[in-house]
Tab-separated table of C-alpha atoms and ligand atoms in Angstrom:
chain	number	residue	atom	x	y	z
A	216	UNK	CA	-26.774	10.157	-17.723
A	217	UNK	CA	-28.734	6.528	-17.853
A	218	UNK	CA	-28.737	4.891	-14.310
A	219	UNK	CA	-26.295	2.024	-15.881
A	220	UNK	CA	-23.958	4.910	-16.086
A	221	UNK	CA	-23.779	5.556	-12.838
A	222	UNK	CA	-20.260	7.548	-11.076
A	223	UNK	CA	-20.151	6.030	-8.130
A	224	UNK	CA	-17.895	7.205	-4.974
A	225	UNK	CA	-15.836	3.638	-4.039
A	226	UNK	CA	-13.573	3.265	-1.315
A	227	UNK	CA	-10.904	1.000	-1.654
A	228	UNK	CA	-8.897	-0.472	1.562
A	229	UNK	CA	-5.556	-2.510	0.222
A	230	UNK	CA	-2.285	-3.846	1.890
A	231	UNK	CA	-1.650	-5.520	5.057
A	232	UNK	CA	-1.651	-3.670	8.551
A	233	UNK	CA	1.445	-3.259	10.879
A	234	UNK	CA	1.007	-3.670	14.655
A	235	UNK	CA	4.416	-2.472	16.952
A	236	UNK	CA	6.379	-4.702	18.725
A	237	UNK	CA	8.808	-1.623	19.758
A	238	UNK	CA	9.763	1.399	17.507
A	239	UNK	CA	11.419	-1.300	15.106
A	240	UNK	CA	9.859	-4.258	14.552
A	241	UNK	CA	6.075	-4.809	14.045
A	242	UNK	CA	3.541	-8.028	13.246
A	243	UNK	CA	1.826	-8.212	9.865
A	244	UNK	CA	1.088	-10.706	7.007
A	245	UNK	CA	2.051	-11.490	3.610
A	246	UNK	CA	-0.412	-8.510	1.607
A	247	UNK	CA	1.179	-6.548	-1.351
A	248	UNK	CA	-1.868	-4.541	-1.657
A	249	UNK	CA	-1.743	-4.915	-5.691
A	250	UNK	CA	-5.722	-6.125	-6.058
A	251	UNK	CA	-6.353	-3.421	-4.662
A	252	UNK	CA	-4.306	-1.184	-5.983
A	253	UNK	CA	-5.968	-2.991	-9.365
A	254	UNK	CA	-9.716	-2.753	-8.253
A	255	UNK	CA	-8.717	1.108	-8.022
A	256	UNK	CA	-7.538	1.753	-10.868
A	257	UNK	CA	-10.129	-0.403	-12.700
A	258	UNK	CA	-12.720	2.065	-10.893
A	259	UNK	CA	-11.565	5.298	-11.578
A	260	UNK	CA	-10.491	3.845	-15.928
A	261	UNK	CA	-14.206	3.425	-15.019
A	262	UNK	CA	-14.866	7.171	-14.156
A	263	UNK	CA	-15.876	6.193	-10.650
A	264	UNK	CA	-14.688	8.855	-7.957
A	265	UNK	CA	-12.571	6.349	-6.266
A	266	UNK	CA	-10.545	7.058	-2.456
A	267	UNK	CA	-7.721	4.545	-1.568
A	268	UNK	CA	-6.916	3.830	2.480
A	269	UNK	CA	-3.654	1.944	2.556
A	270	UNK	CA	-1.238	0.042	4.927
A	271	UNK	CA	2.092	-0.227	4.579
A	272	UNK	CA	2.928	-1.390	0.797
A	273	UNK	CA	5.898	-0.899	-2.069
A	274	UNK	CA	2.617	0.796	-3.777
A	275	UNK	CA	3.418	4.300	-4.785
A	276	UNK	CA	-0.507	6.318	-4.471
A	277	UNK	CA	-2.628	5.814	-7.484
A	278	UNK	CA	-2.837	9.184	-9.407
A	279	UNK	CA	-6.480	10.220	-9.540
A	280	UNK	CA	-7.659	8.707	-6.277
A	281	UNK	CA	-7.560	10.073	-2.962
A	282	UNK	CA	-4.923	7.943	-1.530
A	283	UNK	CA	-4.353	7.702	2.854
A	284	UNK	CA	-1.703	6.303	4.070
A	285	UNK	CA	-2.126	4.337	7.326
A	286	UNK	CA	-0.110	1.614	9.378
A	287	UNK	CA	-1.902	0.294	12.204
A	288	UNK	CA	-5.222	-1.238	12.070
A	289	UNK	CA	-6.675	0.992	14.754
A	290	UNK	CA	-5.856	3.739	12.303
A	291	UNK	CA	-7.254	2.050	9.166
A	292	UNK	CA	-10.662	2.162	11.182
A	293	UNK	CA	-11.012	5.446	11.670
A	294	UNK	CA	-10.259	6.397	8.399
A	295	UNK	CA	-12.888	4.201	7.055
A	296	UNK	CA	-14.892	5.384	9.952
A	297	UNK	CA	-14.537	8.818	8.315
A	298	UNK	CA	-14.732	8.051	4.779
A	299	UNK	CA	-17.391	5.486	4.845
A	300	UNK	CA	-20.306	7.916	4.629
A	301	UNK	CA	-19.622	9.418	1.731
A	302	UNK	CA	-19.235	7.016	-0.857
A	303	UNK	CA	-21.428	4.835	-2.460
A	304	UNK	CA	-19.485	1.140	-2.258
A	305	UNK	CA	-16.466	-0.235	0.012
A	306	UNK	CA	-14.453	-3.166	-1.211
A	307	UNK	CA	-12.275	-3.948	1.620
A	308	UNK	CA	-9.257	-6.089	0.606
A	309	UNK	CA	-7.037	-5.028	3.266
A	310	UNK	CA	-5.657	-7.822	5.269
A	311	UNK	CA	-6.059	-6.544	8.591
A	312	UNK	CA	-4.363	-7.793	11.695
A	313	UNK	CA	-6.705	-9.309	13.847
A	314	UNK	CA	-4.181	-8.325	16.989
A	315	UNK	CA	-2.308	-6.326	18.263
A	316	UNK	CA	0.952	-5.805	20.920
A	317	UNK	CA	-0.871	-5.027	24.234
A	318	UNK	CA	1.820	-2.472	25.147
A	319	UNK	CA	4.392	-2.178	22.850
A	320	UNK	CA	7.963	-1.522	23.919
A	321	UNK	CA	9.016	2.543	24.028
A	322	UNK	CA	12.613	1.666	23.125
A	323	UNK	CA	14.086	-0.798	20.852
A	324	UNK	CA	13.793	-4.492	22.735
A	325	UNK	CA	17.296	-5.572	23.410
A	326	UNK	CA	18.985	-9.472	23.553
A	327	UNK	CA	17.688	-10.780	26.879
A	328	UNK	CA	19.199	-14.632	26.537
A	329	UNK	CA	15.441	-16.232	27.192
A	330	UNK	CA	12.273	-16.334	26.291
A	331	UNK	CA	9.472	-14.416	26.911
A	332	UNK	CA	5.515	-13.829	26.239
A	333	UNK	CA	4.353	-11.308	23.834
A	334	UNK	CA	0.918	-10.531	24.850
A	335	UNK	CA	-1.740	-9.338	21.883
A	336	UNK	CA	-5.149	-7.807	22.256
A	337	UNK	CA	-7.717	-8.253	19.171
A	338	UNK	CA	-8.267	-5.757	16.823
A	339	UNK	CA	-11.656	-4.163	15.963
A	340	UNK	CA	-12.931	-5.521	13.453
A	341	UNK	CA	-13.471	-2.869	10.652
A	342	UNK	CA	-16.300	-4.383	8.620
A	343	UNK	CA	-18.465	-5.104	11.419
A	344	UNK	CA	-18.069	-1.730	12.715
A	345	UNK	CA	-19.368	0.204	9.813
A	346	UNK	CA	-21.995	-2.733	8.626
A	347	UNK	CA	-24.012	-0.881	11.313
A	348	UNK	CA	-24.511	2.113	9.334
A	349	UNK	CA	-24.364	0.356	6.058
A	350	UNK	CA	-27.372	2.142	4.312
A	351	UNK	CA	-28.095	1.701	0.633
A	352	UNK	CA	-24.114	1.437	0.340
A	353	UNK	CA	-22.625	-1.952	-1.130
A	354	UNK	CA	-20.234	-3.823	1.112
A	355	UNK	CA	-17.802	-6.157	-0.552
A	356	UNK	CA	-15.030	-7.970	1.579
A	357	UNK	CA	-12.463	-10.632	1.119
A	358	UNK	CA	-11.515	-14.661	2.694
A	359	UNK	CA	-8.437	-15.892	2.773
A	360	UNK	CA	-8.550	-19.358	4.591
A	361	UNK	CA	-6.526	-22.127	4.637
A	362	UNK	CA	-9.178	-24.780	5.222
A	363	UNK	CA	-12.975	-25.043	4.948
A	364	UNK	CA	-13.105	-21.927	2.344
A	365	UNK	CA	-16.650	-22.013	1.072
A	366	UNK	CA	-17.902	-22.610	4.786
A	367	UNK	CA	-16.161	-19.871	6.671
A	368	UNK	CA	-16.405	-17.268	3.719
A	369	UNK	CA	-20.265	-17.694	3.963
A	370	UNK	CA	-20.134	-16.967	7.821
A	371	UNK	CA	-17.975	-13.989	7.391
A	372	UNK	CA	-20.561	-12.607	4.280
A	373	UNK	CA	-23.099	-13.194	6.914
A	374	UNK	CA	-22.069	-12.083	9.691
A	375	UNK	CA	-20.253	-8.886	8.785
A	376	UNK	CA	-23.637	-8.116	6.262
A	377	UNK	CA	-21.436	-8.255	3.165
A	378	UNK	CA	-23.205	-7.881	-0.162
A	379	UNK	CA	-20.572	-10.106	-1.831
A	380	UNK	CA	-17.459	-12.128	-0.551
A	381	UNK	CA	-14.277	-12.779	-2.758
A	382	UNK	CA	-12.876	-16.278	-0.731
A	383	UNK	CA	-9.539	-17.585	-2.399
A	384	UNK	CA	-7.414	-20.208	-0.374
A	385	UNK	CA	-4.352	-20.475	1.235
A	386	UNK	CA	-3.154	-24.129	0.696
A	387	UNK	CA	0.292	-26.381	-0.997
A	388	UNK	CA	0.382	-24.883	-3.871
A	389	UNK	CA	-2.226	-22.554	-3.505
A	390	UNK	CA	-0.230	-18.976	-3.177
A	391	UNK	CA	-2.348	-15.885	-4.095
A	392	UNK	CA	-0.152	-13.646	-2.443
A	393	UNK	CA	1.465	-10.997	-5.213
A	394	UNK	CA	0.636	-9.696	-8.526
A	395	UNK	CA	-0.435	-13.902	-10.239
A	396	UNK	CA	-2.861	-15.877	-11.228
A	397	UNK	CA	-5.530	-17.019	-8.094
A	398	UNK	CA	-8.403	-19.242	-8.159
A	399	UNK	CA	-11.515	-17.573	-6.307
A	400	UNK	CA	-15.080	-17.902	-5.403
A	401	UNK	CA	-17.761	-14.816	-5.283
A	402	UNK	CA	-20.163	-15.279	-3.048
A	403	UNK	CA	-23.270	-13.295	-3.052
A	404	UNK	CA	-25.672	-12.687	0.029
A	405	UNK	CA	-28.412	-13.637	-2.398
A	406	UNK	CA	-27.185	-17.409	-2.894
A	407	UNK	CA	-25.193	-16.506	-5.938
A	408	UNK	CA	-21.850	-18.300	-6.751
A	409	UNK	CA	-19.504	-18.372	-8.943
A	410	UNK	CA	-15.820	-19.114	-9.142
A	411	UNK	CA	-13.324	-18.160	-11.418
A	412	UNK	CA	-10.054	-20.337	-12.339
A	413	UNK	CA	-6.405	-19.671	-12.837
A	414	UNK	CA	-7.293	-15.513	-13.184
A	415	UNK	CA	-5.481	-12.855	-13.475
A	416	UNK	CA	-5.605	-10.091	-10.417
A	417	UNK	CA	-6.408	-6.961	-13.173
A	418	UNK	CA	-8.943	-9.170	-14.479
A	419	UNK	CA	-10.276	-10.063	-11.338
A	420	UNK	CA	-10.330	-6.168	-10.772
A	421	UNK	CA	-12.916	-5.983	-14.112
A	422	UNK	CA	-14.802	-9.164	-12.747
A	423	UNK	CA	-15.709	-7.268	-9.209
A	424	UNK	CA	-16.095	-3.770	-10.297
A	425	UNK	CA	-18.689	-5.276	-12.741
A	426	UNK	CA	-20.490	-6.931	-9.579
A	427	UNK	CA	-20.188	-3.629	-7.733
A	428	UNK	CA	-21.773	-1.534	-10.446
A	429	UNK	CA	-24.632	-4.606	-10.150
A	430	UNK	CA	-25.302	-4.320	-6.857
A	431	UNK	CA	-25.560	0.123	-6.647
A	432	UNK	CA	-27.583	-0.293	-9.455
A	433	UNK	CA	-29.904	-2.618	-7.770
A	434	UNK	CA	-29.586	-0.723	-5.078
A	435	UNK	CA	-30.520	2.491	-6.936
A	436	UNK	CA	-33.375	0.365	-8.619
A	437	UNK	CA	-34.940	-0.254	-5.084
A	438	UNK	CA	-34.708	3.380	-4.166
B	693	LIG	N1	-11.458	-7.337	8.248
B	693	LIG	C1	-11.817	-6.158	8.889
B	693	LIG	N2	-11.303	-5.876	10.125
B	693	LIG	C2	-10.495	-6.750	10.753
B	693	LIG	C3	-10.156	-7.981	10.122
B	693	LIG	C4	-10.654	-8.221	8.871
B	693	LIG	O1	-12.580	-5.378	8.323
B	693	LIG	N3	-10.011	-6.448	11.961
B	693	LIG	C5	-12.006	-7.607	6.903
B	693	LIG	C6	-10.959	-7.928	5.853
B	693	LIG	O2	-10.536	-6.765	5.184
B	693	LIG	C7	-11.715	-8.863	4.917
B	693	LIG	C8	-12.701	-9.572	5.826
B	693	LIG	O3	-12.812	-8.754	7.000
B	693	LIG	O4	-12.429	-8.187	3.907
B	693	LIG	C9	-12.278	-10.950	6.253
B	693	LIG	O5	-10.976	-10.883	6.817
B	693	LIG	P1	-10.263	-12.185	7.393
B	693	LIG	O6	-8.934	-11.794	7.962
B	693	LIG	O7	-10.320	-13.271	6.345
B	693	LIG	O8	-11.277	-12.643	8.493
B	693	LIG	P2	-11.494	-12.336	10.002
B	693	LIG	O9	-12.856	-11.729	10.127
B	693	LIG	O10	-10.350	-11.561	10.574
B	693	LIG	O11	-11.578	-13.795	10.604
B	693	LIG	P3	-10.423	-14.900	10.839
B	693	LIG	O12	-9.091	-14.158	10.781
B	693	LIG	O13	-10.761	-15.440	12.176
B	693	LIG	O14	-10.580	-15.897	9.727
């Protein structure tokens, strides 16, 4: 097999996160999970080996991947904990809540005619925590902002030791939530840009699988 042809192990994190309020009602955000659902199918068309961890979606599991189901983002992180050693590349386009309920109701929350504080805790954050260990493996991670996108994107890449950000914005008519058409910037930690209009999100699956394969082949190269 040339090294171009590379089977590489990827693990894929998709969907949003739910933190519990009580045993009924729980915080999230506005994630489908269908990039990634995309990005994983793209890799395994590919012949990559490809393992799927996934909060709560309408996604049925992808057949040929490994496919965990998870809810809360405490959970996601130790399944990436556990995971993250073996393969070769993580793309991690979960939206993860950044908090949590401090301690979530037992029983169902009933009426109480008045207000009253919710306290949250933060979340770990997941990329940070493995970006220790990081190895040879490629890191690839996501920014969805709603103002100063190319700034904050770059201090995320940075600071979480990304190989490549994917920042899209949040903004008027700016809605990438859902299986459309999104505007994005790649962001590479070597200085490399580029940004891609009005695309679709399968062929924005092809567009970062081909940067992955890039990057474990240069990281291969360096070996
Ligand atoms: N992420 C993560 N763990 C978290 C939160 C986010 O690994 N607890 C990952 C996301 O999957 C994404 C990247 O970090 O790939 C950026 O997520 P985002 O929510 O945009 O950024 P945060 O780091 O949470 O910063 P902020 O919400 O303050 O913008």
């Amino acid at each position: 097999m040339s090294i171009s042809r590379k089977k590489l192990h990827i693990l894929v994190t998709l969907g949003p996160t739910w933190e519990f309020i009580d045993p009924i009602r729980f915080i999230t955000n506005r994630a489908t999970g269908i990039l990634g659902y995309f990005i994983a199918q793209e890799g395994l068309r590919r012949g990559h080996r490809v393992t799927c961890v996934a909060g709560p979606s309408a996604l049925c599991p992808l057949p040929g991947a490994r496919w965990m189901n998870v809810v809360g983002a405490e959970e996601m992180r130790r399944a990436v904990q556990v995971i993250f050693p073996k393969v070769d590349a993580l793309v991690m386009s979960a939206a993860v809540s950044d908090y949590r309920v401090k301690k979530p109701f037992l029983s169902k929350l009933k009426r109480r005619g008045r207000s009253f504080p919710l306290f949250l805790e933060e979340n770990p954050d997941i990329l940070d925590g493995v970006s220790r260990g990081k190895g040879g493996r490629v890191l690839v991670g996501f920014a969805l902002e709603t103002e100063n996108l190319i700034k904050s994107a770059l201090k995320k890449l940075k600071e979480k030791k990304l190989d490549l950000i994917i920042a899209n914005l949040v903004s008027g008519d700016k809605d990438p939530f859902g299986n459309r058409k999104v505007d994005v910037h790649f962001l590479w930690k070597d200085g490399r840009q580029r940004f891609y209009v009005d695309i679709s999100k399968s062929q924005l699956a092809k567009v970062l699988l081909d940067a992955v394969e890039d990057l474990a082949l240069t990281r291969i190269s360096e070996r």
